[in-house]
Coordinates of C-alpha atoms and ligand atoms in Angstrom, one line a residue:
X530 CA 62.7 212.0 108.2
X531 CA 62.6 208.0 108.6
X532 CA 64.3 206.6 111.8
X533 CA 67.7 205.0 110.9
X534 CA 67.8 201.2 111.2
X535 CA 68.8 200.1 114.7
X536 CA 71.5 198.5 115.1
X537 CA 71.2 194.7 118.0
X538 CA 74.2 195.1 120.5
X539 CA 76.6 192.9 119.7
X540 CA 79.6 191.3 122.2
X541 CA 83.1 193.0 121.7
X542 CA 85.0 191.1 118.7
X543 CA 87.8 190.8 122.0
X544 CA 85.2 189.6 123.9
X545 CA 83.1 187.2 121.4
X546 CA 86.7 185.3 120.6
X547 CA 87.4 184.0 124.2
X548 CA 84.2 181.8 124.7
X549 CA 81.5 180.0 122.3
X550 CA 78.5 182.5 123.9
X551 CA 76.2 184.2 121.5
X552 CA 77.8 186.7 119.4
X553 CA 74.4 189.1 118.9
X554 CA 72.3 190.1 122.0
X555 CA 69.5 191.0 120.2
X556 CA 67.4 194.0 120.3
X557 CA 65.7 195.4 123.6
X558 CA 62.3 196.7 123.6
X559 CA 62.9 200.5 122.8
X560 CA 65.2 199.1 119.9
X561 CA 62.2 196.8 118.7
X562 CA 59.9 199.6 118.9
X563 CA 62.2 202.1 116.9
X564 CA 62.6 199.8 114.0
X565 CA 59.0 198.4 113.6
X566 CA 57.8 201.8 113.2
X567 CA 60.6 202.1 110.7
X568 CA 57.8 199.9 108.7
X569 CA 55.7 201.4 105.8
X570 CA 52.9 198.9 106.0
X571 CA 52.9 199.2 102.5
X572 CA 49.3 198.2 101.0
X573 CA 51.1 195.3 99.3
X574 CA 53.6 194.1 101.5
X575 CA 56.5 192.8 99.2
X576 CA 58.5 191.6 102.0
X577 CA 56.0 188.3 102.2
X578 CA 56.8 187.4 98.6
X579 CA 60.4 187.2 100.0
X580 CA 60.1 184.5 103.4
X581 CA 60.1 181.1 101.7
X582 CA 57.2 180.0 104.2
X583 CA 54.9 183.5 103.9
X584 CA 54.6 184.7 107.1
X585 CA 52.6 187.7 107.4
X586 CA 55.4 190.3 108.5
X587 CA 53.5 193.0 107.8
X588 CA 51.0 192.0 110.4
X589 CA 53.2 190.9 112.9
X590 CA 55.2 194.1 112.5
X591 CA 52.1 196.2 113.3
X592 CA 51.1 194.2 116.7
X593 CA 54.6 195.3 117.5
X594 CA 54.0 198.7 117.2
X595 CA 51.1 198.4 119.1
X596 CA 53.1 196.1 122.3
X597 CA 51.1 192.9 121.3
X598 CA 54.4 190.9 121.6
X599 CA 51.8 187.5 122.3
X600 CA 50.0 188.5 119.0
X601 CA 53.1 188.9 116.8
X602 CA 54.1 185.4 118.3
X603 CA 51.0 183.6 117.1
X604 CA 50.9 185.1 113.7
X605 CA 54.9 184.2 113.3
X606 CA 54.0 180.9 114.8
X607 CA 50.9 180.6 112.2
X608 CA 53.6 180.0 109.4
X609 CA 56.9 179.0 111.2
X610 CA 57.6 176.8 114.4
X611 CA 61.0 178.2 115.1
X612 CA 60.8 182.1 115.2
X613 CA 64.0 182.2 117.4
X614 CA 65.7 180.0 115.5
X615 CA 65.1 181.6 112.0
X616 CA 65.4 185.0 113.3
X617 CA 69.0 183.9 114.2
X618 CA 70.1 182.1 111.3
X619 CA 67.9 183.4 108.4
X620 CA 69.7 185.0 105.2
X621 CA 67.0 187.3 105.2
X622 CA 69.1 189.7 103.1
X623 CA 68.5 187.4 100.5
X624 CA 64.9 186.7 101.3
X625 CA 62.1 189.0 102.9
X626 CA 64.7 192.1 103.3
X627 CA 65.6 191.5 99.7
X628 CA 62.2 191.8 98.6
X629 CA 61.2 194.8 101.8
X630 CA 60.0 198.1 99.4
X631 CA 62.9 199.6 101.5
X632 CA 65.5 197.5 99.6
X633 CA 66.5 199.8 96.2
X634 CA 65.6 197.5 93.0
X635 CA 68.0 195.1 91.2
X636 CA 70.2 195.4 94.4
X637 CA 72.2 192.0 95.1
X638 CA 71.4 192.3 98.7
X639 CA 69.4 194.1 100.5
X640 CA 70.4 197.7 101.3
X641 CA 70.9 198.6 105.3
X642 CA 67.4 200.9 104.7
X643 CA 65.1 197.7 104.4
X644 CA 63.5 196.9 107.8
X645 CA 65.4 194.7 110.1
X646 CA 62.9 191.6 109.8
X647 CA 65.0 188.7 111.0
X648 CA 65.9 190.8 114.8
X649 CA 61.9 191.5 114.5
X650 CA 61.2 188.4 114.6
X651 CA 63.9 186.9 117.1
X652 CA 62.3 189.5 119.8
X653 CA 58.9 188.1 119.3
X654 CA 60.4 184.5 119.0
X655 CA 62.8 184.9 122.5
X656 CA 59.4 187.1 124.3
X657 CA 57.2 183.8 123.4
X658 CA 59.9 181.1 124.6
X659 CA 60.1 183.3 127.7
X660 CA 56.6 183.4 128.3
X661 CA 56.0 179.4 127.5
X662 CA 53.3 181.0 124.9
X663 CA 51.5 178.0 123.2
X664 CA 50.0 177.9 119.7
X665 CA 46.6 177.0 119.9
X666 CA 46.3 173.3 118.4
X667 CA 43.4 172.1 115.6
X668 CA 43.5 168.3 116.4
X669 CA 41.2 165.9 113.9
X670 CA 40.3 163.2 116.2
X671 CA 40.0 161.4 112.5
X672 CA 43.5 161.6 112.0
X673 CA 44.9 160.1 115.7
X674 CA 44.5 156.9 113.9
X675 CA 47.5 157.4 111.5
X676 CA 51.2 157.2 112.7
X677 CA 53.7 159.0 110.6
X678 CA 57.4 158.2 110.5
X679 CA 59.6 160.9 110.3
X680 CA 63.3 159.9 109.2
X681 CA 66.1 163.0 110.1
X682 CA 65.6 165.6 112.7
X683 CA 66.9 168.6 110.8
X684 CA 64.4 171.7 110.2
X685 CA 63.2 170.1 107.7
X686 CA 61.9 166.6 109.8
X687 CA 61.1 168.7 113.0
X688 CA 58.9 171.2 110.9
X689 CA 57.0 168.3 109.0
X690 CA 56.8 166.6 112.3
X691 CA 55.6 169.9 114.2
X692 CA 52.6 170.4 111.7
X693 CA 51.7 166.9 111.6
X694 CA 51.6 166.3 115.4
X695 CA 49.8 169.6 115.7
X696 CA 46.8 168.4 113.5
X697 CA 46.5 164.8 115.8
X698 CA 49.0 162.5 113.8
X699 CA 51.0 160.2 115.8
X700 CA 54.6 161.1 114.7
X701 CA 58.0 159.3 115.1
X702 CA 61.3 160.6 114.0
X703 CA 64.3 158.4 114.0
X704 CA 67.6 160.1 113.9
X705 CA 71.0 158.7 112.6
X706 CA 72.6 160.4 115.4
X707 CA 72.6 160.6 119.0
X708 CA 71.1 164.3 119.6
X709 CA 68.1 166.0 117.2
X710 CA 68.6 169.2 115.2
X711 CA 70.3 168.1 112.6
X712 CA 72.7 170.8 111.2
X713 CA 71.5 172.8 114.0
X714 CA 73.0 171.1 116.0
X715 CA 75.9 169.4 114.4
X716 CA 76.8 172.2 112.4
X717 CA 75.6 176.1 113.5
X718 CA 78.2 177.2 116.4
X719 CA 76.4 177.7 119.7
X720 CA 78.0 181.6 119.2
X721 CA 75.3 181.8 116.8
X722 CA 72.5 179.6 117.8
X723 CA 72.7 179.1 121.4
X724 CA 71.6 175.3 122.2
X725 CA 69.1 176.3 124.5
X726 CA 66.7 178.1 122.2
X727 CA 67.1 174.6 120.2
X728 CA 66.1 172.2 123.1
X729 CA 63.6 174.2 123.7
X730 CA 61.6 174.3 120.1
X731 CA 62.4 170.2 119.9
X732 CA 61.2 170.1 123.8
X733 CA 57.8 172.0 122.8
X734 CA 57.4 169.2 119.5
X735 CA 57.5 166.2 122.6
X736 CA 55.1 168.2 124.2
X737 CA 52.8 167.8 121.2
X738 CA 53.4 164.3 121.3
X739 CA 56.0 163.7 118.8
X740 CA 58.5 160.2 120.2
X741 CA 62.6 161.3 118.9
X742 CA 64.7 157.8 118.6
X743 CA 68.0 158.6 118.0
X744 CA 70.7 156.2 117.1
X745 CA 68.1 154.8 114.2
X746 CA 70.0 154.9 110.6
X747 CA 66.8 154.4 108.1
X748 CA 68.1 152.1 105.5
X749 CA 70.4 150.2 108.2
X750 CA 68.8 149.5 111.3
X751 CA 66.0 149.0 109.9
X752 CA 64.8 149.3 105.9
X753 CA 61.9 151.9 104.8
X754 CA 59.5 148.4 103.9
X755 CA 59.9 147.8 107.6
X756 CA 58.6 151.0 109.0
X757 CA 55.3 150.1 106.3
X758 CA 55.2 146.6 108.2
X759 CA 55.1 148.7 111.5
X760 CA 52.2 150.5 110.8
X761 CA 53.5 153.7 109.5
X762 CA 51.1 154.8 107.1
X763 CA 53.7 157.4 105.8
X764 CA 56.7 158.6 105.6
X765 CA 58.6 162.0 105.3
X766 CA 62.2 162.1 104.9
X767 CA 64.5 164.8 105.8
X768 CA 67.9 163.0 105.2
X769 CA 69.8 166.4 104.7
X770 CA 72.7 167.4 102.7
X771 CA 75.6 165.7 104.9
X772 CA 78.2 164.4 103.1
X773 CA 81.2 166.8 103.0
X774 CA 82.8 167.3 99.2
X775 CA 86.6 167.4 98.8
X776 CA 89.2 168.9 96.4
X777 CA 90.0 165.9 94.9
X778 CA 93.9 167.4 95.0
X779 CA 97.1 165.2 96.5
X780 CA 97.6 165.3 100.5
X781 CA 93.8 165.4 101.2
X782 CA 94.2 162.6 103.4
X783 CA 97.3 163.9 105.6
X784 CA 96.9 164.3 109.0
X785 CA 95.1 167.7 110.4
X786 CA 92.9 168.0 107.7
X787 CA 89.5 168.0 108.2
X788 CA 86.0 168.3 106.5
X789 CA 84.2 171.1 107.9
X790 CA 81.3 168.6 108.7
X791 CA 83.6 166.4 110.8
X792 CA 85.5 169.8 112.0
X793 CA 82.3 170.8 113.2
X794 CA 80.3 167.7 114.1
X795 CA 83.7 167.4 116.9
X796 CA 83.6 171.3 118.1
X797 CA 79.6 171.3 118.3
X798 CA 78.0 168.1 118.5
X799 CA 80.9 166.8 120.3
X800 CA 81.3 169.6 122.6
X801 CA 84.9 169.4 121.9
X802 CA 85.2 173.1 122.8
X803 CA 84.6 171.8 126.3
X804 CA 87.3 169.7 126.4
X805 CA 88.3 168.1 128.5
X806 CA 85.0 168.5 130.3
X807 CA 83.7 167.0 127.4
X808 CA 84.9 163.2 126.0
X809 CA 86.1 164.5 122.3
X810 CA 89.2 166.1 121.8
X811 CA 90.3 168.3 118.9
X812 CA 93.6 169.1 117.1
X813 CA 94.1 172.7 117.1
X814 CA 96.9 174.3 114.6
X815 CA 99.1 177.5 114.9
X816 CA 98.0 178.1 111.4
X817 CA 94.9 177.4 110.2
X818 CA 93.3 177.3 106.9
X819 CA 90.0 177.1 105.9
X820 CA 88.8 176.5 102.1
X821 CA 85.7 177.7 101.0
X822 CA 83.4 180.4 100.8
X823 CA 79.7 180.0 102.1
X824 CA 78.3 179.5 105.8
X825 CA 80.2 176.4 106.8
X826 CA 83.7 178.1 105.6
X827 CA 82.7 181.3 107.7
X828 CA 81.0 178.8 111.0
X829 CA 84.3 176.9 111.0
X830 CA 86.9 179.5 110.4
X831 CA 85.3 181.4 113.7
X832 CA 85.2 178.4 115.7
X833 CA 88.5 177.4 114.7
X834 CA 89.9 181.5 116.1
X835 CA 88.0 180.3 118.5
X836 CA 89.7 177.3 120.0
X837 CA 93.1 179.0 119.1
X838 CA 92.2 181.7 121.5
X839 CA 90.7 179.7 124.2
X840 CA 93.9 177.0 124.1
X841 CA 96.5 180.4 124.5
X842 CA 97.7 180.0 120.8
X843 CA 98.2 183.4 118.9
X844 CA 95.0 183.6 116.7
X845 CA 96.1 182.8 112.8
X846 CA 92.9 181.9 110.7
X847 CA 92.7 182.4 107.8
X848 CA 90.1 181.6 104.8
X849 CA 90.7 181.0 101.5
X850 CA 88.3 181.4 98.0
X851 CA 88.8 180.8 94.9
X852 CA 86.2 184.0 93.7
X853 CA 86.0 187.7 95.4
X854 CA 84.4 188.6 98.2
X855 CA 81.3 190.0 95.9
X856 CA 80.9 185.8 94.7
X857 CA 81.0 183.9 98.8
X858 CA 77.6 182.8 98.9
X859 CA 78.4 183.2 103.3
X860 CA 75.9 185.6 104.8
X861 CA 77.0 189.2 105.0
X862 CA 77.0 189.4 108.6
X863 CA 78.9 185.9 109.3
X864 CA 81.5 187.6 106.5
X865 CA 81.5 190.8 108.8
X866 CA 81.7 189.4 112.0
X867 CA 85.0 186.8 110.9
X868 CA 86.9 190.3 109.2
X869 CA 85.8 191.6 113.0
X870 CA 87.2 188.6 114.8
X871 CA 90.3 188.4 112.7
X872 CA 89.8 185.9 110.5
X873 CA 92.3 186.9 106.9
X874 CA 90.7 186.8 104.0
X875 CA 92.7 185.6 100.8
X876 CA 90.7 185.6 97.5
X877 CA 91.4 184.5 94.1
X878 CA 93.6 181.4 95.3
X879 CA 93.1 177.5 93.8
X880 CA 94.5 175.2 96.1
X881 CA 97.0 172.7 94.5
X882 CA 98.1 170.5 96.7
X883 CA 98.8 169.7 100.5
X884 CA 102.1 169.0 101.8
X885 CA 103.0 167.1 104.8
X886 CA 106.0 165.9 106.9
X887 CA 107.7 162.4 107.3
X888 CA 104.9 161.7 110.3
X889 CA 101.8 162.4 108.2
X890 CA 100.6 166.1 109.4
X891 CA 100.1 168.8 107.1
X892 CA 102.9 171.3 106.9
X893 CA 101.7 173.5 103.9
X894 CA 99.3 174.5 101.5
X895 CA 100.6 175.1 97.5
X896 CA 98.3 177.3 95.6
X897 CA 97.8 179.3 92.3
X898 CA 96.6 182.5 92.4
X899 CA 93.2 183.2 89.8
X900 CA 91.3 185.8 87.9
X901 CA 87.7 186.0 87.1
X902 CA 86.5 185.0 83.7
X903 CA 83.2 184.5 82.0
X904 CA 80.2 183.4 84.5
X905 CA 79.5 180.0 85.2
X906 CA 76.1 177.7 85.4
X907 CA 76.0 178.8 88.7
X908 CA 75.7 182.6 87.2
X909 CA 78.7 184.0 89.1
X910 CA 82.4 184.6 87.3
X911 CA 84.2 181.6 87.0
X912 CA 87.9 181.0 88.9
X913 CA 90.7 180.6 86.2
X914 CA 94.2 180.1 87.4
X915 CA 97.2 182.0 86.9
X916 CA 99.8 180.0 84.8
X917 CA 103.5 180.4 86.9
X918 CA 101.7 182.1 90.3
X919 CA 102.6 179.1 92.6
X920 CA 103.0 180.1 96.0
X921 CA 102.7 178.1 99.3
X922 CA 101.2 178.7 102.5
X923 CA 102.2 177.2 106.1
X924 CA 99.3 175.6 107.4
X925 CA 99.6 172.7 110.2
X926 CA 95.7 172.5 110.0
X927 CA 93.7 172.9 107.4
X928 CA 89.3 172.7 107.1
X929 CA 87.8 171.5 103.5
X930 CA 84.1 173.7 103.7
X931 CA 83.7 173.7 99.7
X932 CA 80.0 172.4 99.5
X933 CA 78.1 169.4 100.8
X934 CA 76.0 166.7 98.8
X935 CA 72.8 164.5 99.8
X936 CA 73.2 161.6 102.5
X937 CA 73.1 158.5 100.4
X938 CA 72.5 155.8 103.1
X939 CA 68.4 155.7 102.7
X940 CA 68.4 156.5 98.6
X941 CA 71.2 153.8 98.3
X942 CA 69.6 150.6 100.3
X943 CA 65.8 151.9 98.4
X944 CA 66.1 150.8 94.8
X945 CA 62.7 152.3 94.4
X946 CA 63.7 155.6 95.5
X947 CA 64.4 158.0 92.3
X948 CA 67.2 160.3 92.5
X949 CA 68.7 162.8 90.4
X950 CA 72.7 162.6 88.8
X951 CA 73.3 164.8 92.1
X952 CA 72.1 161.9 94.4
X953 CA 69.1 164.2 95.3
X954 CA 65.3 162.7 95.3
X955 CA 63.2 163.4 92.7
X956 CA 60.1 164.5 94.0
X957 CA 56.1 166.1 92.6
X958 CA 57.1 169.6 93.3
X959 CA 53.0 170.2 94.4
X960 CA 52.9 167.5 97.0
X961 CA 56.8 166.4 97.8
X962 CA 55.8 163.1 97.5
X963 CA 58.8 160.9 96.2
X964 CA 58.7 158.1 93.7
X965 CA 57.4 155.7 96.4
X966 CA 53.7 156.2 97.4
X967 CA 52.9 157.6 100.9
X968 CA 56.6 158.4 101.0
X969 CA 57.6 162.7 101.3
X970 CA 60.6 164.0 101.4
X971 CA 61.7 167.9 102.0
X972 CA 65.1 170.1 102.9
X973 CA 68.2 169.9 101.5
X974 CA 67.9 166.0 100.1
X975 CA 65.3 167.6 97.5
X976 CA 67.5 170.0 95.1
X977 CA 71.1 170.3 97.1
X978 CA 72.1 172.8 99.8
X979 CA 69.6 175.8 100.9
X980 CA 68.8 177.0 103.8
X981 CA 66.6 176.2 107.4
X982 CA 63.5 178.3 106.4
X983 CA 63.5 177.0 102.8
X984 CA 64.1 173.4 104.2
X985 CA 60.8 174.4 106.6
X986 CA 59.0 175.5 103.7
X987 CA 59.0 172.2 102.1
X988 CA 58.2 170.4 104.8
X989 CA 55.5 172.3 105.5
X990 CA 54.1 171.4 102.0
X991 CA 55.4 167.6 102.5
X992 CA 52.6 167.5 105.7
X993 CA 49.8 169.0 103.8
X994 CA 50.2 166.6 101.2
X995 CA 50.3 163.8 103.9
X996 CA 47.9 164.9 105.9
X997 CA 45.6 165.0 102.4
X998 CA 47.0 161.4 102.1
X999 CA 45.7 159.7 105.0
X1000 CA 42.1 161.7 104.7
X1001 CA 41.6 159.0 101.5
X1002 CA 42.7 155.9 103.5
Ligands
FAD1638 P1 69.8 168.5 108.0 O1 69.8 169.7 108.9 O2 71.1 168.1 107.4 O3 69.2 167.3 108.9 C1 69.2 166.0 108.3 C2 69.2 165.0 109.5 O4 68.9 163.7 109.0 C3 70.5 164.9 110.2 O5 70.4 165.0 111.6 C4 71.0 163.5 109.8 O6 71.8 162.8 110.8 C5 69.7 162.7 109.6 N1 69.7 161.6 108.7 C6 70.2 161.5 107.5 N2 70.1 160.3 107.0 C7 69.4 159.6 107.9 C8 68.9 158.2 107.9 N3 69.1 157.4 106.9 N4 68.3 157.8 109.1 C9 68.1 158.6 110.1 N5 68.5 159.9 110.1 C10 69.2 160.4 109.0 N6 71.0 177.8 106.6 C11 70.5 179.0 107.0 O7 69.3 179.3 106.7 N7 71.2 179.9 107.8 C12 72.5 179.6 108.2 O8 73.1 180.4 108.9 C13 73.0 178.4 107.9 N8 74.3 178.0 108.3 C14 74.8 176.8 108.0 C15 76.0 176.4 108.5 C16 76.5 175.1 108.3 C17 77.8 174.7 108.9 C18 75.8 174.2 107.4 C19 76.3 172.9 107.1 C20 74.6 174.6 106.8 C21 74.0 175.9 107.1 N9 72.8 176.3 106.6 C22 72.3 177.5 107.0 C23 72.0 175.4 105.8 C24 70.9 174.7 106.6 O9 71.4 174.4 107.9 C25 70.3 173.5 105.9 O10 69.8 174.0 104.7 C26 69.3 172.8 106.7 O11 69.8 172.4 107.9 C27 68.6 171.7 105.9 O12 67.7 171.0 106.8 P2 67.4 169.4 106.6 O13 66.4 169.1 107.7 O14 67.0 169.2 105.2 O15 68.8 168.7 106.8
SF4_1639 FE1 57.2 197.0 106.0 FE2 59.1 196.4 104.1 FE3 57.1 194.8 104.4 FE4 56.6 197.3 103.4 S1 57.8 195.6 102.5 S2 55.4 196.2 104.9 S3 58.2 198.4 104.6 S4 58.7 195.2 106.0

């Protein structure tokens, strides 16, 4: 009989709630042992098909087995910079688990048999940053001639700028704001993506070579022509998905109610968790509501029990969506871990309207209760409201996490620049090149919200292209 799945140890729910440390410890040897012999190594491995940038899991599964931890490292590092990141974030019940033989067919998810890829690959990524392992690197002394410009420091801009740097490119990436990482930083909670494990992937990209400016807004301080005019002979841009989207629904601009980008840009990029060892304070409600139903919703519901908990205030979170559980696009183990933590779940419920006091603040939240109907463009059941099921909910602080659309800064200041009616770029789907020449572009600014790996996994194309690109000038 197969081994049953093992299971990373995990932090108390009691304990997780007091502090922002990591939630999942990970697996230990024995544990990483047990579950990659779990592994079929099926003749074709399916599981490939399902990691957007094709790393060869079967492979790296087997050099586990046999306690080549430094050999698993280089053939995840082959395909993908940031093992430990992606093995901390990565749906990968959506992707490579999805697709693992293990996984029965025409499942939504995949089921808890399929192999436990993404801890796999967080052991070899954490035994790698532990041992300062290094890749070894093909430079084309033809290539040091060419300096690339790299505009956003997200996955997607670190990963073009990684592979680039890696083959003798000069790279710069200029960043809007004052740290790199993009939503990595800004948005992830350090619970689960500790900041060290980032610094230290954006530490090994300087050691390439690769110069970070922050503070640099592309399309303010200075125009894409000019970076041309400064001798970049290309340019990849990773401007992200960051502007938040709202209800559109009266009281949105009372006070206490948030986006979840600037709700979490304060608590993470800010530090305001710190506070006041850090500079940036945060408002933190009695009752909290948070709208939504995918990552962000789940990342700033659990920071917001968070702060509650750490400030002495009863812990009264709760999240509402407008579909079932079955429709939140949130990964199934940020969903588990909130219901853990104590985060309330109320489904089916449209938000109306907020309702505030004579000083400003939010008070309350009116709502209608729905029921599913027909499916949607999107392919899941649509919301439709319940005629006369008004109700309201106190709330003195309430977080808007209901999707995020392209940053229009760049796109808006480049006539040139096609986008789509989403405010996305239009890009060759072979080479990511945009409708300017010598000028990429990758991650969630090409085709809306997805996720790190998929943002990698353009990126990666973006610098093959541009690397092609500069071998004909
Ligand atoms: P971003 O990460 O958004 O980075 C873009 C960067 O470009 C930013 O730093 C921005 O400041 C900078 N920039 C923009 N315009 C300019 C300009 N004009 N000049 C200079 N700099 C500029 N995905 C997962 O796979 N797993 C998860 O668990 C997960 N959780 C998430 C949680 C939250 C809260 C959010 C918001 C997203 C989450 N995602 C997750 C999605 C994932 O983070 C994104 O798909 C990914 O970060 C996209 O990468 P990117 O490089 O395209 O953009
Ligand atoms: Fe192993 Fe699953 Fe990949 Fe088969 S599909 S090689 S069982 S991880």
């Amino acid at each position: 009989m197969r081994e049953r799945p093992q299971k990373p140890k995990e932090l108390s729910p009691q304990e997780r709630i007091k502090s922002f440390d990591e939630v999942i410890l990970g697996y230990i040897e024995e544990q990483v042992l047990a579950e990659a012999k779990r592994c079929l190594r099926c003749k074709n491995p399916a599981c490939i098909a399902g990691c957007p940038v094709g790393i060869d899991i079967k492979k790296f599964i087997l050099q586990i087995v046999d306690k080549d931890y430094g050999g698993a490292y280089f053939t995840i590092r082959q395909k993908n910079d940031f093992a430990s990141i992606c093995g901390r974030v990565c749906p990968a019940e959506y992707q490579c688990r999805k697709t693992c033989v293990l996984t029965k067919k025409g499942s939504p998810f995949c089921s808890e048999e399929s192999i436990n890829i993404h801890f796999l690959e967080r052991f070899v990524g954490d035994y790698g940053m532990q041992k300062a392992l290094e890749a070894p690197i093909e430079r084309d002394e033809k290539l040091a001639k060419f300096k690339v410009a790299v505009v956003g420091s997200g996955p997607a801009g670190l990963c073009c700028a990684g592979e680039l740097a890696r083959r003798g490119v000069k790279v710069v990436v200029f960043e809007a704001l004052h740290k790199p990482g993009g939503v990595l930083r800004y948005g992830i909670p350090p619970f689960r993506l500790p900041r060290n494990i980032l610094d230290y992937e954006i530490d090994y990209l300087k050691k390439l070579g690769v110069e970070l400016i922050p503070n640099v807004i592309i399309g303010r301080t200075k125009t894409l022509d000019e970076l041309f005019k400064e001798g970049f002979s290309a340019v990849f841009l990773g401007l992200g998905a960051g502007t938040p989207g709202f209800l559109g629904i009266k009281g949105e601009n009372l006070c206490n109610v948030y986006s979840a980008n600037e709700f979490l840009t304060r608590v993470n990029l800010m530090s305001a968790f710190k506070f006041p060892e850090s500079h940036t304070p945060i408002n933190i409600g009695r009752q909290i509501i948070v709208i939504g139903g995918g990552n962000t919703a789940m990342d700033a519901a659990r920071a917001a029990l968070r702060l509650q908990k750490m400030n002495g205030i009863t812990p009264d979170t709760s999240v509402f969506y407008r579909r079932t559980e079955v429709e939140m696009p949130a990964r199934r183990l940020e969903i588990e871990h909130a219901k853990e933590e104590g985060i309330i779940f109320r489904f089916l419920v449209q938000p109306e309207e907020f309702i505030g006091n004579d000083a400003g603040f939010v008070q309350k939240l009116a709502c209608l209760q729905c029921q599913l109907g027909e499916p949607d463009e999107s392919g899941r059941r649509r919301p439709i409201a319940i005629k006369g099921s008004d109700f309201e909910a106190n709330c003195d602080l309430a977080v808007i996490a209901i999707g995020l659309k392209a940053n229009e800064v760049l796109t808006k200041a480049t006539a040139e620049l096609k986008t789509d009616k989403y405010g996305d770029l239009v890009v060759d789907p072979e080479t990511m090149e945009t409708s300017i020449k010598g000028v990429y572009a990758g991650g969630d600014i090409v085709g809306g919200e997805g996720t790190v790996i998929e943002a990698m996994g353009m990126a990666k194309k973006a610098s093959e292209a541009i690397i092609k690109y500069l071998e004909t000038k």
